[in-house]
Amino acid sequence: MDILSENCGFCGCCVSVCPENVLELEENGLNALDGCTECGNCVMVCPLGALIPEVE
Amino acid sequence: MRTLKYDIVVVGGRLGGSTASLFASKSDVDVLMIEKRQEIGSPVQCAEGVTYGTFETLEMKPSERYVRSRIKGAHIYSPDRRRITYEGGIAEGLVIDRKIFDKDLAIESARAGTDIMIKTNVKDLIIENHKVCGVVAKHLGKTIEIRSDVVIGADGVESNMARQAGIETYKNPKKICSCAQYELVGIDVDPEYLEFYFGEKIAPQGYLWIFPKGDGVANVGVGIRSSIHTAITYLNRYVSKLDATPVELNIGGVPVSGPIKQTYTDGFLVVGDAAGQVDPITGGGIHTTISCARIAGEVAAESVKREDNSSEFLRDYQDKWRKEIGENLDKSVMYRNMADKLNDDDMNALAEFIETQDLEAISKISVLKFVGKHPNLMKVLTELL
């Protein structure tokens, strides 16, 4: 999963649906820690399309 | 490292945090509220509609400082744009300015004795012998250890406090309503009515709302549960047809799963969005959160005075909030599951039925005849009963 940081609105939607708990919301940024399984949950709920599946 | 000690630490400075800390401080204990942002109340993640009951729970009068519009009722539009109007009861209330309201609540809490730290990020809970004993926070690059008898997690939909305390708050993405909203200027709406639009094309598995704020200003937003397009795509599609201009964009996720099973553990309580304390039908969370947060503040204060912060004592919080709003939320979950199965044709048929019947004198026969013509509706109703 990749973060388009210019699209992120820091709402935290994605954090709540991450089963691996690898997303971390700071005041002005979203960090992805190691351990993403590409489940696509965060991609599905992001209101602004700031998360996109990683292209292999 | 600096070390502080409080009776209660509240993580999060929005509605849930301010209400919990306000009622804890009123009970005469030492309370600290921590907000990660530098400004309380911003950004807004809410359509800003509130019932009068909220202010009764808060024991406050709504202030002209934040009241933008007084609402008499709601117009609900089916996918084929049939209009059903509800007036009075739960459709009555106020549209408020959450930035000012949230800040006012924090000010009330501070006046009651709460200490507040802003621009302070809570990184970790301190857990000793399976009991939450405080938090580790960071402010301007400095780490602070804050020890407390009870921690209240009011840290929103992205809550990690509860997860650290061992309470599962992970949400199924199908039960998160993905929302985007503009505050628009130059929109021609009735200032006394909320508007709700349903339909697969306009807001799949959710709805579009217009909440008037007076003088041609309104919050126009969509909440969806679909991965076809993003919420902002649906919103822009609708707004492009209006001759209005935005002055604010708000986004957020609303949990519509119903409340989580357990909202307490040793030395810890969780309130608000983090606990799923949101009505799953309307997506409204102001009143539910305030009701629960008040109870959380009071129970936490009582546990400090009794020197018992065990989960056995703190369970009182869950018993009390469930007694107050649990049954309503459970019913809403049931209706939510039912509504999820309705397609556009069903909603159009229902709207037509309601529109053409005299609801005061509706007969069982007419209902049966109507349902008989709509097999999917029949199926959904049979499952419900």
Tab-separated table of C-alpha atoms in Angstrom, chain B residues 46-263:
chain	number	residue	atom	x	y	z
B	46	CYS	CA	-18.887	16.204	11.683
B	47	ALA	CA	-22.070	17.401	9.930
B	48	GLU	CA	-22.651	19.539	13.061
B	49	GLY	CA	-26.280	18.601	13.767
B	50	VAL	CA	-27.195	18.190	17.439
B	51	THR	CA	-30.349	17.435	19.447
B	52	TYR	CA	-31.603	19.517	22.375
B	53	GLY	CA	-31.162	16.449	24.615
B	54	THR	CA	-27.385	16.840	24.286
B	55	PHE	CA	-27.494	20.087	26.235
B	56	GLU	CA	-29.666	18.537	28.954
B	57	THR	CA	-27.018	15.831	29.404
B	58	LEU	CA	-24.325	18.517	29.582
B	59	GLU	CA	-26.446	20.617	31.969
B	60	MET	CA	-25.763	23.628	29.746
B	61	LYS	CA	-27.807	26.016	27.652
B	62	PRO	CA	-26.872	26.156	23.949
B	63	SER	CA	-24.913	29.367	23.355
B	64	GLU	CA	-25.545	31.851	20.551
B	65	ARG	CA	-21.787	31.771	20.024
B	66	TYR	CA	-22.076	28.449	18.169
B	67	VAL	CA	-25.749	28.011	17.208
B	68	ARG	CA	-26.003	28.530	13.437
B	69	SER	CA	-29.497	27.263	12.647
B	70	ARG	CA	-32.576	25.995	14.489
B	71	ILE	CA	-34.029	22.899	12.836
B	72	LYS	CA	-37.721	21.965	12.785
B	73	GLY	CA	-37.503	18.782	10.764
B	74	ALA	CA	-35.975	16.847	7.915
B	75	HIS	CA	-36.742	16.236	4.248
B	76	ILE	CA	-35.798	12.731	3.162
B	77	TYR	CA	-35.455	12.020	-0.568
B	78	SER	CA	-35.745	8.551	-2.093
B	79	PRO	CA	-33.529	7.613	-5.082
B	80	ASP	CA	-36.335	8.719	-7.452
B	81	ARG	CA	-36.575	11.993	-5.500
B	82	ARG	CA	-39.860	11.445	-3.719
B	83	ARG	CA	-39.804	13.638	-0.629
B	84	ILE	CA	-40.879	12.560	2.830
B	85	THR	CA	-40.872	15.166	5.581
B	86	TYR	CA	-40.457	14.493	9.296
B	87	GLU	CA	-41.040	17.169	11.876
B	88	GLY	CA	-40.465	17.384	15.615
B	89	GLY	CA	-39.049	14.666	17.874
B	90	ILE	CA	-35.550	13.533	16.981
B	91	ALA	CA	-35.700	15.533	13.719
B	92	GLU	CA	-35.671	18.727	15.792
B	93	GLY	CA	-32.442	20.357	16.935
B	94	LEU	CA	-29.631	22.714	16.090
B	95	VAL	CA	-26.874	23.036	13.548
B	96	ILE	CA	-23.841	24.312	15.404
B	97	ASP	CA	-20.313	25.454	14.766
B	98	ARG	CA	-18.311	22.554	16.184
B	99	LYS	CA	-15.051	24.515	16.263
B	100	ILE	CA	-16.584	26.972	18.730
B	101	PHE	CA	-18.662	24.363	20.578
B	102	ASP	CA	-15.719	22.008	21.146
B	103	LYS	CA	-13.542	24.864	22.325
B	104	ASP	CA	-16.327	26.098	24.652
B	105	LEU	CA	-16.625	22.644	26.188
B	106	ALA	CA	-12.864	22.515	26.744
B	107	ILE	CA	-13.071	25.967	28.370
B	108	GLU	CA	-15.878	24.730	30.665
B	109	SER	CA	-13.764	21.734	31.572
B	110	ALA	CA	-10.736	23.949	32.288
B	111	ARG	CA	-12.906	26.208	34.477
B	112	ALA	CA	-14.024	23.133	36.417
B	113	GLY	CA	-10.358	22.449	37.165
B	114	THR	CA	-9.070	20.291	34.274
B	115	ASP	CA	-5.455	20.874	33.237
B	116	ILE	CA	-5.047	20.713	29.455
B	117	MET	CA	-1.974	19.972	27.350
B	118	ILE	CA	-2.220	20.766	23.654
B	119	LYS	CA	0.031	19.761	20.781
B	120	THR	CA	0.933	16.777	22.912
B	121	ASN	CA	0.932	13.328	21.401
B	122	VAL	CA	0.356	10.302	23.592
B	123	LYS	CA	2.639	7.582	22.327
B	124	ASP	CA	2.116	4.768	24.801
B	125	LEU	CA	0.104	3.617	27.747
B	126	ILE	CA	2.034	2.673	30.875
B	127	ILE	CA	0.874	-0.805	31.809
B	128	GLU	CA	2.095	-2.479	35.006
B	129	ASN	CA	0.790	-5.815	36.325
B	130	HIS	CA	-1.920	-5.783	33.633
B	131	LYS	CA	-3.208	-2.422	34.872
B	132	VAL	CA	-3.085	0.865	32.956
B	133	CYS	CA	-1.121	3.304	35.161
B	134	GLY	CA	-0.686	6.348	32.926
B	135	VAL	CA	0.693	7.496	29.580
B	136	VAL	CA	3.929	8.473	27.908
B	137	ALA	CA	3.449	11.670	25.910
B	138	LYS	CA	5.584	13.852	23.681
B	139	HIS	CA	5.410	17.640	23.523
B	140	LEU	CA	7.736	19.659	21.262
B	141	GLY	CA	10.275	16.865	21.156
B	142	LYS	CA	10.281	16.261	24.932
B	143	THR	CA	8.999	13.041	26.439
B	144	ILE	CA	6.818	13.259	29.541
B	145	GLU	CA	5.670	10.405	31.744
B	146	ILE	CA	2.263	11.027	33.277
B	147	ARG	CA	1.092	8.570	35.908
B	148	SER	CA	-2.583	8.280	36.806
B	149	ASP	CA	-5.101	5.993	38.507
B	150	VAL	CA	-7.353	5.935	35.440
B	151	VAL	CA	-6.830	6.714	31.758
B	152	ILE	CA	-9.847	7.556	29.589
B	153	GLY	CA	-9.290	6.975	25.863
B	154	ALA	CA	-11.284	9.547	23.872
B	155	ASP	CA	-8.922	9.463	20.921
B	156	GLY	CA	-11.388	9.000	18.086
B	157	VAL	CA	-11.922	6.545	15.303
B	158	GLU	CA	-8.147	6.073	14.912
B	159	SER	CA	-7.848	5.153	18.619
B	160	ASN	CA	-4.738	3.280	19.577
B	161	MET	CA	-5.131	3.774	23.316
B	162	ALA	CA	-7.797	1.088	23.564
B	163	ARG	CA	-5.791	-1.306	21.394
B	164	GLN	CA	-2.782	-0.853	23.664
B	165	ALA	CA	-4.983	-1.536	26.684
B	166	GLY	CA	-5.989	-4.843	25.103
B	167	ILE	CA	-9.450	-3.735	23.966
B	168	GLU	CA	-10.167	-4.591	20.355
B	169	THR	CA	-11.347	-1.519	18.436
B	170	TYR	CA	-10.458	-2.770	14.955
B	171	LYS	CA	-13.348	-1.910	12.628
B	172	ASN	CA	-14.573	-3.892	9.648
B	173	PRO	CA	-14.173	-1.537	6.648
B	174	LYS	CA	-17.721	-2.363	5.567
B	175	LYS	CA	-18.878	-0.858	8.855
B	176	ILE	CA	-16.992	2.397	8.426
B	177	CYS	CA	-18.841	5.155	6.631
B	178	SER	CA	-16.275	7.090	4.595
B	179	CYS	CA	-17.314	10.761	4.641
B	180	ALA	CA	-16.452	13.989	2.841
B	181	GLN	CA	-18.163	17.331	3.375
B	182	TYR	CA	-17.921	20.899	2.106
B	183	GLU	CA	-19.147	23.950	3.921
B	184	LEU	CA	-20.705	25.702	0.934
B	185	VAL	CA	-21.630	29.343	0.430
B	186	GLY	CA	-24.436	30.427	-1.886
B	187	ILE	CA	-26.705	27.415	-1.528
B	188	ASP	CA	-30.460	27.849	-1.750
B	189	VAL	CA	-31.933	25.728	1.072
B	190	ASP	CA	-34.647	25.996	3.676
B	191	PRO	CA	-32.736	27.074	6.809
B	192	GLU	CA	-35.088	25.142	9.121
B	193	TYR	CA	-34.864	21.694	7.494
B	194	LEU	CA	-32.131	19.118	7.152
B	195	GLU	CA	-32.065	17.255	3.834
B	196	PHE	CA	-31.097	13.612	3.265
B	197	TYR	CA	-30.698	11.992	-0.174
B	198	PHE	CA	-30.521	8.253	-0.697
B	199	GLY	CA	-29.529	6.165	-3.696
B	200	GLU	CA	-26.831	3.935	-5.146
B	201	LYS	CA	-25.665	6.663	-7.565
B	202	ILE	CA	-25.623	9.514	-5.073
B	203	ALA	CA	-24.201	7.754	-1.950
B	204	PRO	CA	-23.970	3.944	-2.044
B	205	GLN	CA	-24.744	2.309	1.328
B	206	GLY	CA	-24.981	5.720	2.939
B	207	TYR	CA	-26.550	9.073	2.215
B	208	LEU	CA	-25.899	12.635	1.146
B	209	TRP	CA	-26.808	15.371	3.596
B	210	ILE	CA	-27.424	19.100	3.551
B	211	PHE	CA	-27.329	20.778	6.967
B	212	PRO	CA	-28.161	24.493	6.703
B	213	LYS	CA	-26.099	26.980	8.702
B	214	GLY	CA	-28.086	30.105	7.773
B	215	ASP	CA	-27.480	32.935	5.270
B	216	GLY	CA	-27.090	30.586	2.310
B	217	VAL	CA	-24.340	28.570	3.989
B	218	ALA	CA	-24.668	24.787	4.509
B	219	ASN	CA	-22.684	21.654	5.220
B	220	VAL	CA	-23.099	19.369	2.209
B	221	GLY	CA	-21.576	15.945	2.630
B	222	VAL	CA	-21.695	12.297	1.670
B	223	GLY	CA	-21.064	9.159	3.656
B	224	ILE	CA	-20.566	5.954	1.698
B	225	ARG	CA	-19.624	2.321	2.231
B	226	SER	CA	-18.450	1.280	-1.184
B	227	SER	CA	-15.085	0.935	-2.872
B	228	ILE	CA	-16.230	1.887	-6.391
B	229	HIS	CA	-15.362	5.565	-5.971
B	230	THR	CA	-14.063	7.674	-3.070
B	231	ALA	CA	-16.406	9.801	-0.930
B	232	ILE	CA	-14.934	13.000	-2.395
B	233	THR	CA	-15.777	11.775	-5.914
B	234	TYR	CA	-19.469	11.408	-5.030
B	235	LEU	CA	-19.438	14.747	-3.236
B	236	ASN	CA	-17.821	16.617	-6.132
B	237	ARG	CA	-20.258	15.033	-8.554
B	238	TYR	CA	-23.205	16.408	-6.577
B	239	VAL	CA	-21.691	19.778	-5.756
B	240	SER	CA	-20.658	20.479	-9.359
B	241	LYS	CA	-24.363	20.887	-10.168
B	242	LEU	CA	-24.781	23.610	-7.551
B	243	ASP	CA	-23.864	27.215	-8.005
B	244	ALA	CA	-22.098	27.377	-4.659
B	245	THR	CA	-18.515	27.652	-3.496
B	246	PRO	CA	-16.722	25.822	-0.661
B	247	VAL	CA	-14.966	27.492	2.251
B	248	GLU	CA	-14.050	24.277	4.056
B	249	LEU	CA	-13.494	20.579	3.329
B	250	ASN	CA	-13.995	18.049	6.117
B	251	ILE	CA	-13.323	14.349	5.944
B	252	GLY	CA	-13.599	11.433	8.329
B	253	GLY	CA	-14.805	7.950	9.053
B	254	VAL	CA	-17.929	7.149	11.048
B	255	PRO	CA	-18.193	3.723	12.686
B	256	VAL	CA	-21.660	2.266	12.039
B	257	SER	CA	-20.966	-1.160	13.542
B	258	GLY	CA	-22.608	-0.358	16.859
B	259	PRO	CA	-20.670	-0.170	20.127
B	260	ILE	CA	-17.705	-2.445	20.846
B	261	LYS	CA	-18.274	-5.287	23.325
B	262	GLN	CA	-16.018	-4.177	26.156
B	263	THR	CA	-15.321	-0.527	26.958
